């Protein structure tokens, strides 16, 4: 069953000499229960695509359908109920940890709140603070980047929607937090439909399908192994990233 589908999806910013084609004819399909990744270099159109799919922005051409219905025809309440969008800039409000969690599930019990906090490995830290009443400054500036992302993920898990969209949710955080968050995303993908953007290709190796964007178009798609064997855009990205990650190792005695 197809959950999300795009046909000839286009997004143009500006006009004339300043026109920028962020998306230029993207065809993409996400089936129910699939774990799908979107990768590409910076500026390839990844985040723009997810904004279109999550209803956060409107295309200038082509279509986005959800369960066969035009996205533009769906009510905002329906989108909010069925989609959870988590980015590296997920907004955390000034207030308490509990205030932020209850935005996703107002009727949740304290036990349920602690359950998701333990799940994202924030429970121990918060028990040493003020528990659910731990205060947050504006944009949770009193937490580390990794703690902010863990809390945003906990809130997303409480929402319990059928579809989850992760837009660079592990960007600019410590390695331990990245690994923990990816572990939860993979577990979530066993029961939900998950769409993931990750700048780090190691995070998308075990997805069902990878779409590689280049200059606003789908350069290729397939599994990690299929794309490596094809030797195209994905292989070049993979090799370049591997070279960077292992740079200088030869010089280590």
PDB file of C-alpha atoms in Angstrom:
ATOM      1  CA  UNK A   1       0.000   0.000   0.000  1.00  0.00           C
ATOM      2  CA  UNK A   2       1.467   3.343  -1.081  1.00  0.00           C
ATOM      3  CA  UNK A   3       1.574   5.892   1.753  1.00  0.00           C
ATOM      4  CA  UNK A   4       3.466   8.720   0.053  1.00  0.00           C
ATOM      5  CA  UNK A   5       4.043   9.370  -3.626  1.00  0.00           C
ATOM      6  CA  UNK A   6       5.363  12.241  -5.696  1.00  0.00           C
ATOM      7  CA  UNK A   7       4.954  12.697  -9.442  1.00  0.00           C
ATOM      8  CA  UNK A   8       7.079  15.224 -11.345  1.00  0.00           C
ATOM      9  CA  UNK A   9       7.457  17.220  -8.110  1.00  0.00           C
ATOM     10  CA  UNK A  10       8.934  20.675  -8.624  1.00  0.00           C
ATOM     11  CA  UNK A  11       9.808  23.578  -6.374  1.00  0.00           C
ATOM     12  CA  UNK A  12      11.113  26.850  -7.782  1.00  0.00           C
ATOM     13  CA  UNK A  13      12.281  29.805  -5.717  1.00  0.00           C
ATOM     14  CA  UNK A  14      12.544  33.258  -7.262  1.00  0.00           C
ATOM     15  CA  UNK A  15      12.134  34.001 -10.962  1.00  0.00           C
ATOM     16  CA  UNK A  16      14.113  35.097 -13.986  1.00  0.00           C
ATOM     17  CA  UNK A  17      17.824  35.446 -13.302  1.00  0.00           C
ATOM     18  CA  UNK A  18      17.314  34.603  -9.620  1.00  0.00           C
ATOM     19  CA  UNK A  19      15.310  31.424 -10.225  1.00  0.00           C
ATOM     20  CA  UNK A  20      16.480  28.396  -8.247  1.00  0.00           C
ATOM     21  CA  UNK A  21      15.051  24.955  -9.031  1.00  0.00           C
ATOM     22  CA  UNK A  22      15.237  23.253  -5.641  1.00  0.00           C
ATOM     23  CA  UNK A  23      13.262  20.280  -7.004  1.00  0.00           C
ATOM     24  CA  UNK A  24      13.039  19.542 -10.702  1.00  0.00           C
ATOM     25  CA  UNK A  25      10.770  16.586 -11.463  1.00  0.00           C
ATOM     26  CA  UNK A  26      11.108  14.222  -8.506  1.00  0.00           C
ATOM     27  CA  UNK A  27       9.309  10.861  -8.588  1.00  0.00           C
ATOM     28  CA  UNK A  28       9.350   8.996  -5.270  1.00  0.00           C
ATOM     29  CA  UNK A  29       7.242   6.266  -3.678  1.00  0.00           C
ATOM     30  CA  UNK A  30       7.042   5.194  -0.028  1.00  0.00           C
ATOM     31  CA  UNK A  31       5.074   2.042   0.747  1.00  0.00           C
ATOM     32  CA  UNK A  32       3.417   1.367   4.095  1.00  0.00           C
ATOM     33  CA  UNK A  33       5.939   0.041   6.589  1.00  0.00           C
ATOM     34  CA  UNK A  34       8.970   0.949   4.466  1.00  0.00           C
ATOM     35  CA  UNK A  35      12.165   2.511   5.803  1.00  0.00           C
ATOM     36  CA  UNK A  36      13.221   4.950   3.053  1.00  0.00           C
ATOM     37  CA  UNK A  37      16.238   7.260   2.978  1.00  0.00           C
ATOM     38  CA  UNK A  38      16.990  10.376   0.944  1.00  0.00           C
ATOM     39  CA  UNK A  39      20.645  11.337   0.511  1.00  0.00           C
ATOM     40  CA  UNK A  40      22.682  13.766  -1.541  1.00  0.00           C
ATOM     41  CA  UNK A  41      25.201  16.556  -1.277  1.00  0.00           C
ATOM     42  CA  UNK A  42      24.342  19.843   0.408  1.00  0.00           C
ATOM     43  CA  UNK A  43      21.874  21.789  -1.736  1.00  0.00           C
ATOM     44  CA  UNK A  44      20.657  18.751  -3.667  1.00  0.00           C
ATOM     45  CA  UNK A  45      17.052  19.320  -2.522  1.00  0.00           C
ATOM     46  CA  UNK A  46      16.753  16.800   0.335  1.00  0.00           C
ATOM     47  CA  UNK A  47      15.185  19.046   2.973  1.00  0.00           C
ATOM     48  CA  UNK A  48      12.981  20.767   0.394  1.00  0.00           C
ATOM     49  CA  UNK A  49      11.610  17.360  -0.604  1.00  0.00           C
ATOM     50  CA  UNK A  50      10.787  16.391   2.972  1.00  0.00           C
ATOM     51  CA  UNK A  51       9.117  19.751   3.557  1.00  0.00           C
ATOM     52  CA  UNK A  52       6.883  18.963   0.575  1.00  0.00           C
ATOM     53  CA  UNK A  53       6.101  15.467   1.829  1.00  0.00           C
ATOM     54  CA  UNK A  54       5.323  16.661   5.340  1.00  0.00           C
ATOM     55  CA  UNK A  55       3.065  19.465   4.136  1.00  0.00           C
ATOM     56  CA  UNK A  56       5.417  22.091   5.535  1.00  0.00           C
ATOM     57  CA  UNK A  57       5.719  23.758   2.117  1.00  0.00           C
ATOM     58  CA  UNK A  58       3.815  23.662  -1.160  1.00  0.00           C
ATOM     59  CA  UNK A  59       5.267  22.616  -4.544  1.00  0.00           C
ATOM     60  CA  UNK A  60       5.164  24.827  -7.611  1.00  0.00           C
ATOM     61  CA  UNK A  61       4.481  21.843  -9.861  1.00  0.00           C
ATOM     62  CA  UNK A  62       3.714  18.137  -9.810  1.00  0.00           C
ATOM     63  CA  UNK A  63       1.810  16.289  -7.120  1.00  0.00           C
ATOM     64  CA  UNK A  64       2.211  14.830  -3.640  1.00  0.00           C
ATOM     65  CA  UNK A  65      -0.333  12.196  -2.644  1.00  0.00           C
ATOM     66  CA  UNK A  66      -0.983  10.551   0.715  1.00  0.00           C
ATOM     67  CA  UNK A  67      -2.895   7.268   0.551  1.00  0.00           C
ATOM     68  CA  UNK A  68      -3.865   8.248  -2.988  1.00  0.00           C
ATOM     69  CA  UNK A  69      -5.253  11.657  -2.000  1.00  0.00           C
ATOM     70  CA  UNK A  70      -3.718  14.985  -2.965  1.00  0.00           C
ATOM     71  CA  UNK A  71      -1.783  16.397  -0.037  1.00  0.00           C
ATOM     72  CA  UNK A  72      -3.272  19.843  -0.645  1.00  0.00           C
ATOM     73  CA  UNK A  73      -6.774  18.405  -0.127  1.00  0.00           C
ATOM     74  CA  UNK A  74      -5.984  17.044   3.332  1.00  0.00           C
ATOM     75  CA  UNK A  75      -6.828  19.037   6.430  1.00  0.00           C
ATOM     76  CA  UNK A  76      -3.955  20.239   8.588  1.00  0.00           C
ATOM     77  CA  UNK A  77      -5.369  18.294  11.542  1.00  0.00           C
ATOM     78  CA  UNK A  78      -5.123  15.078   9.523  1.00  0.00           C
ATOM     79  CA  UNK A  79      -1.505  15.762   8.589  1.00  0.00           C
ATOM     80  CA  UNK A  80      -0.561  16.525  12.185  1.00  0.00           C
ATOM     81  CA  UNK A  81      -2.267  13.358  13.359  1.00  0.00           C
ATOM     82  CA  UNK A  82      -0.633  11.063  10.826  1.00  0.00           C
ATOM     83  CA  UNK A  83       2.841  12.574  10.405  1.00  0.00           C
ATOM     84  CA  UNK A  84       5.589  13.290  12.912  1.00  0.00           C
ATOM     85  CA  UNK A  85       8.365  15.544  11.608  1.00  0.00           C
ATOM     86  CA  UNK A  86      11.641  15.641  13.539  1.00  0.00           C
ATOM     87  CA  UNK A  87      14.594  17.729  12.364  1.00  0.00           C
ATOM     88  CA  UNK A  88      17.951  18.813  13.778  1.00  0.00           C
ATOM     89  CA  UNK A  89      16.165  22.071  14.629  1.00  0.00           C
ATOM     90  CA  UNK A  90      13.062  20.626  16.287  1.00  0.00           C
ATOM     91  CA  UNK A  91      11.681  23.404  18.458  1.00  0.00           C
ATOM     92  CA  UNK A  92      11.684  22.955  22.219  1.00  0.00           C
ATOM     93  CA  UNK A  93       9.702  25.531  24.178  1.00  0.00           C
ATOM     94  CA  UNK A  94      10.561  27.453  27.305  1.00  0.00           C
ATOM     95  CA  UNK A  95       8.869  25.664  30.198  1.00  0.00           C
ATOM     96  CA  UNK A  96       9.454  22.212  31.649  1.00  0.00           C
ATOM     97  CA  UNK A  97      10.366  18.871  30.158  1.00  0.00           C
ATOM     98  CA  UNK A  98       6.820  17.726  30.902  1.00  0.00           C
ATOM     99  CA  UNK A  99       5.315  20.747  29.120  1.00  0.00           C
ATOM    100  CA  UNK A 100       7.234  19.885  25.972  1.00  0.00           C
ATOM    101  CA  UNK A 101       6.378  16.188  26.080  1.00  0.00           C
ATOM    102  CA  UNK A 102       2.666  16.798  26.640  1.00  0.00           C
ATOM    103  CA  UNK A 103       2.491  18.798  23.413  1.00  0.00           C
ATOM    104  CA  UNK A 104       2.553  15.411  21.675  1.00  0.00           C
ATOM    105  CA  UNK A 105       0.374  13.484  24.137  1.00  0.00           C
ATOM    106  CA  UNK A 106      -1.648  15.666  26.551  1.00  0.00           C
ATOM    107  CA  UNK A 107      -3.283  12.651  28.219  1.00  0.00           C
ATOM    108  CA  UNK A 108      -0.098  10.626  28.726  1.00  0.00           C
ATOM    109  CA  UNK A 109       0.553   9.289  32.217  1.00  0.00           C
ATOM    110  CA  UNK A 110       3.756  10.118  34.083  1.00  0.00           C
ATOM    111  CA  UNK A 111       4.762   6.499  33.614  1.00  0.00           C
ATOM    112  CA  UNK A 112       4.455   6.881  29.835  1.00  0.00           C
ATOM    113  CA  UNK A 113       6.490  10.089  29.906  1.00  0.00           C
ATOM    114  CA  UNK A 114       9.276   8.421  31.851  1.00  0.00           C
ATOM    115  CA  UNK A 115       9.108   5.395  29.564  1.00  0.00           C
ATOM    116  CA  UNK A 116      10.009   7.406  26.450  1.00  0.00           C
ATOM    117  CA  UNK A 117      12.647   9.380  28.361  1.00  0.00           C
ATOM    118  CA  UNK A 118      14.303   6.126  29.407  1.00  0.00           C
ATOM    119  CA  UNK A 119      13.952   4.863  25.849  1.00  0.00           C
ATOM    120  CA  UNK A 120      16.024   7.777  24.491  1.00  0.00           C
ATOM    121  CA  UNK A 121      18.449   7.523  27.439  1.00  0.00           C
ATOM    122  CA  UNK A 122      17.501  10.831  29.069  1.00  0.00           C
ATOM    123  CA  UNK A 123      15.944   9.337  32.186  1.00  0.00           C
ATOM    124  CA  UNK A 124      19.132   9.118  34.253  1.00  0.00           C
ATOM    125  CA  UNK A 125      20.117  12.709  33.528  1.00  0.00           C
ATOM    126  CA  UNK A 126      16.668  14.117  34.342  1.00  0.00           C
ATOM    127  CA  UNK A 127      16.363  12.149  37.583  1.00  0.00           C
ATOM    128  CA  UNK A 128      19.522  13.951  38.723  1.00  0.00           C
ATOM    129  CA  UNK A 129      17.897  17.277  37.847  1.00  0.00           C
ATOM    130  CA  UNK A 130      14.252  18.054  38.656  1.00  0.00           C
ATOM    131  CA  UNK A 131      12.664  15.151  36.848  1.00  0.00           C
ATOM    132  CA  UNK A 132       9.727  16.039  34.594  1.00  0.00           C
ATOM    133  CA  UNK A 133       9.762  19.532  36.102  1.00  0.00           C
ATOM    134  CA  UNK A 134      13.298  20.232  34.899  1.00  0.00           C
ATOM    135  CA  UNK A 135      13.067  23.757  33.441  1.00  0.00           C
ATOM    136  CA  UNK A 136      14.030  24.498  29.847  1.00  0.00           C
ATOM    137  CA  UNK A 137      15.191  27.880  28.647  1.00  0.00           C
ATOM    138  CA  UNK A 138      14.079  29.210  25.254  1.00  0.00           C
ATOM    139  CA  UNK A 139      14.999  26.602  22.593  1.00  0.00           C
ATOM    140  CA  UNK A 140      16.279  24.438  25.494  1.00  0.00           C
ATOM    141  CA  UNK A 141      19.554  26.352  25.426  1.00  0.00           C
ATOM    142  CA  UNK A 142      20.444  24.900  28.838  1.00  0.00           C
ATOM    143  CA  UNK A 143      20.672  21.393  27.293  1.00  0.00           C
ATOM    144  CA  UNK A 144      23.392  20.030  25.040  1.00  0.00           C
ATOM    145  CA  UNK A 145      22.669  19.424  21.363  1.00  0.00           C
ATOM    146  CA  UNK A 146      22.443  15.692  21.949  1.00  0.00           C
ATOM    147  CA  UNK A 147      20.061  16.122  24.885  1.00  0.00           C
ATOM    148  CA  UNK A 148      17.833  18.397  22.794  1.00  0.00           C
ATOM    149  CA  UNK A 149      17.610  15.804  20.027  1.00  0.00           C
ATOM    150  CA  UNK A 150      16.892  13.028  22.510  1.00  0.00           C
ATOM    151  CA  UNK A 151      14.059  15.077  24.003  1.00  0.00           C
ATOM    152  CA  UNK A 152      12.676  15.908  20.551  1.00  0.00           C
ATOM    153  CA  UNK A 153      12.726  12.196  19.706  1.00  0.00           C
ATOM    154  CA  UNK A 154      10.991  11.318  22.996  1.00  0.00           C
ATOM    155  CA  UNK A 155       8.242  13.795  22.137  1.00  0.00           C
ATOM    156  CA  UNK A 156       7.956  12.292  18.658  1.00  0.00           C
ATOM    157  CA  UNK A 157       7.672   8.760  20.041  1.00  0.00           C
ATOM    158  CA  UNK A 158       4.822   9.896  22.292  1.00  0.00           C
ATOM    159  CA  UNK A 159       2.950  11.212  19.255  1.00  0.00           C
ATOM    160  CA  UNK A 160       2.757   7.629  17.940  1.00  0.00           C
ATOM    161  CA  UNK A 161       1.811   8.534  14.362  1.00  0.00           C
ATOM    162  CA  UNK A 162       1.793   6.089  11.407  1.00  0.00           C
ATOM    163  CA  UNK A 163       4.493   8.023   9.503  1.00  0.00           C
ATOM    164  CA  UNK A 164       7.732   9.554  10.791  1.00  0.00           C
ATOM    165  CA  UNK A 165       9.917  11.971   8.856  1.00  0.00           C
ATOM    166  CA  UNK A 166      13.464  12.594  10.131  1.00  0.00           C
ATOM    167  CA  UNK A 167      15.318  15.515   8.567  1.00  0.00           C
ATOM    168  CA  UNK A 168      19.006  15.329   9.610  1.00  0.00           C
ATOM    169  CA  UNK A 169      17.862  14.453  13.133  1.00  0.00           C
ATOM    170  CA  UNK A 170      21.395  13.397  14.085  1.00  0.00           C
ATOM    171  CA  UNK A 171      23.199  16.422  12.647  1.00  0.00           C
ATOM    172  CA  UNK A 172      25.705  18.330  14.804  1.00  0.00           C
ATOM    173  CA  UNK A 173      25.461  16.116  17.887  1.00  0.00           C
ATOM    174  CA  UNK A 174      27.921  13.856  19.691  1.00  0.00           C
ATOM    175  CA  UNK A 175      28.605  10.364  18.362  1.00  0.00           C
ATOM    176  CA  UNK A 176      27.017   8.597  21.345  1.00  0.00           C
ATOM    177  CA  UNK A 177      23.764  10.536  20.926  1.00  0.00           C
ATOM    178  CA  UNK A 178      23.796   9.911  17.173  1.00  0.00           C
ATOM    179  CA  UNK A 179      24.178   6.174  17.687  1.00  0.00           C
ATOM    180  CA  UNK A 180      21.439   6.063  20.339  1.00  0.00           C
ATOM    181  CA  UNK A 181      19.008   8.067  18.196  1.00  0.00           C
ATOM    182  CA  UNK A 182      19.687   5.938  15.111  1.00  0.00           C
ATOM    183  CA  UNK A 183      19.081   2.829  17.197  1.00  0.00           C
ATOM    184  CA  UNK A 184      15.628   4.179  18.117  1.00  0.00           C
ATOM    185  CA  UNK A 185      14.881   5.187  14.524  1.00  0.00           C
ATOM    186  CA  UNK A 186      15.716   1.683  13.297  1.00  0.00           C
ATOM    187  CA  UNK A 187      13.513   0.173  15.999  1.00  0.00           C
ATOM    188  CA  UNK A 188      10.702   2.556  15.056  1.00  0.00           C
ATOM    189  CA  UNK A 189      11.023   1.530  11.393  1.00  0.00           C
ATOM    190  CA  UNK A 190      10.021  -2.030  12.338  1.00  0.00           C
ATOM    191  CA  UNK A 191       6.476  -0.886  13.147  1.00  0.00           C
ATOM    192  CA  UNK A 192       6.078   2.483  11.370  1.00  0.00           C
ATOM    193  CA  UNK A 193       6.678   4.050   7.977  1.00  0.00           C
ATOM    194  CA  UNK A 194       9.914   6.038   8.270  1.00  0.00           C
ATOM    195  CA  UNK A 195      11.499   8.522   5.880  1.00  0.00           C
ATOM    196  CA  UNK A 196      15.036   9.568   6.779  1.00  0.00           C
ATOM    197  CA  UNK A 197      17.462  12.197   5.574  1.00  0.00           C
ATOM    198  CA  UNK A 198      20.984  11.696   6.886  1.00  0.00           C
ATOM    199  CA  UNK A 199      24.197  13.390   5.861  1.00  0.00           C
ATOM    200  CA  UNK A 200      26.037  10.305   7.174  1.00  0.00           C
ATOM    201  CA  UNK A 201      25.573   7.430   4.730  1.00  0.00           C
ATOM    202  CA  UNK A 202      26.414   4.807   7.363  1.00  0.00           C
ATOM    203  CA  UNK A 203      23.016   5.622   8.877  1.00  0.00           C
ATOM    204  CA  UNK A 204      21.081   4.581   5.743  1.00  0.00           C
ATOM    205  CA  UNK A 205      22.818   1.269   4.950  1.00  0.00           C
ATOM    206  CA  UNK A 206      19.979  -0.913   6.259  1.00  0.00           C
ATOM    207  CA  UNK A 207      17.052   1.051   4.806  1.00  0.00           C
ATOM    208  CA  UNK A 208      14.679  -0.592   2.313  1.00  0.00           C
ATOM    209  CA  UNK A 209      15.314   1.992  -0.392  1.00  0.00           C
ATOM    210  CA  UNK A 210      17.663   4.946  -0.856  1.00  0.00           C
ATOM    211  CA  UNK A 211      16.865   7.874  -3.157  1.00  0.00           C
ATOM    212  CA  UNK A 212      19.912   9.844  -4.257  1.00  0.00           C
ATOM    213  CA  UNK A 213      19.182  13.469  -5.097  1.00  0.00           C
ATOM    214  CA  UNK A 214      21.407  15.584  -7.323  1.00  0.00           C
ATOM    215  CA  UNK A 215      20.527  19.146  -8.322  1.00  0.00           C
ATOM    216  CA  UNK A 216      16.873  18.642  -7.408  1.00  0.00           C
ATOM    217  CA  UNK A 217      16.456  15.393  -9.351  1.00  0.00           C
ATOM    218  CA  UNK A 218      16.542  11.695  -8.450  1.00  0.00           C
ATOM    219  CA  UNK A 219      19.909  10.521  -9.787  1.00  0.00           C
ATOM    220  CA  UNK A 220      19.279   6.895  -8.786  1.00  0.00           C
ATOM    221  CA  UNK A 221      17.489   4.733  -6.247  1.00  0.00           C
ATOM    222  CA  UNK A 222      17.837   1.269  -4.753  1.00  0.00           C
ATOM    223  CA  UNK A 223      19.250  -0.549  -1.736  1.00  0.00           C
ATOM    224  CA  UNK A 224      22.674   0.262  -0.346  1.00  0.00           C
ATOM    225  CA  UNK A 225      24.245  -2.797  -1.983  1.00  0.00           C
ATOM    226  CA  UNK A 226      22.544  -2.226  -5.331  1.00  0.00           C
ATOM    227  CA  UNK A 227      23.730   1.382  -5.436  1.00  0.00           C
ATOM    228  CA  UNK A 228      27.300   0.490  -4.499  1.00  0.00           C
ATOM    229  CA  UNK A 229      27.428  -2.118  -7.262  1.00  0.00           C
ATOM    230  CA  UNK A 230      25.977   0.353  -9.768  1.00  0.00           C
ATOM    231  CA  UNK A 231      28.991   2.614  -9.268  1.00  0.00           C
ATOM    232  CA  UNK A 232      27.072   5.865  -9.780  1.00  0.00           C
ATOM    233  CA  UNK A 233      26.351   8.943  -7.669  1.00  0.00           C
ATOM    234  CA  UNK A 234      25.801   7.002  -4.435  1.00  0.00           C
ATOM    235  CA  UNK A 235      29.065   5.079  -4.798  1.00  0.00           C
ATOM    236  CA  UNK A 236      30.938   8.341  -5.320  1.00  0.00           C
ATOM    237  CA  UNK A 237      29.335   9.825  -2.185  1.00  0.00           C
ATOM    238  CA  UNK A 238      30.097   6.669  -0.194  1.00  0.00           C
ATOM    239  CA  UNK A 239      33.752   6.542  -1.287  1.00  0.00           C
ATOM    240  CA  UNK A 240      34.280  10.261  -0.626  1.00  0.00           C
ATOM    241  CA  UNK A 241      32.769  10.015   2.843  1.00  0.00           C
ATOM    242  CA  UNK A 242      34.761   6.894   3.688  1.00  0.00           C
ATOM    243  CA  UNK A 243      37.966   8.627   2.617  1.00  0.00           C
ATOM    244  CA  UNK A 244      37.192  11.585   4.890  1.00  0.00           C
ATOM    245  CA  UNK A 245      36.335   9.391   7.863  1.00  0.00           C
ATOM    246  CA  UNK A 246      39.571   7.423   7.537  1.00  0.00           C
ATOM    247  CA  UNK A 247      41.781  10.373   6.593  1.00  0.00           C
ATOM    248  CA  UNK A 248      45.141  10.262   8.341  1.00  0.00           C
ATOM    249  CA  UNK A 249      44.746   6.755   9.735  1.00  0.00           C
ATOM    250  CA  UNK A 250      47.663   5.528   7.628  1.00  0.00           C
ATOM    251  CA  UNK A 251      49.935   7.917   9.456  1.00  0.00           C
ATOM    252  CA  UNK A 252      48.998   6.607  12.904  1.00  0.00           C
ATOM    253  CA  UNK A 253      51.751   4.264  14.168  1.00  0.00           C
TER     254      UNK A 253
END
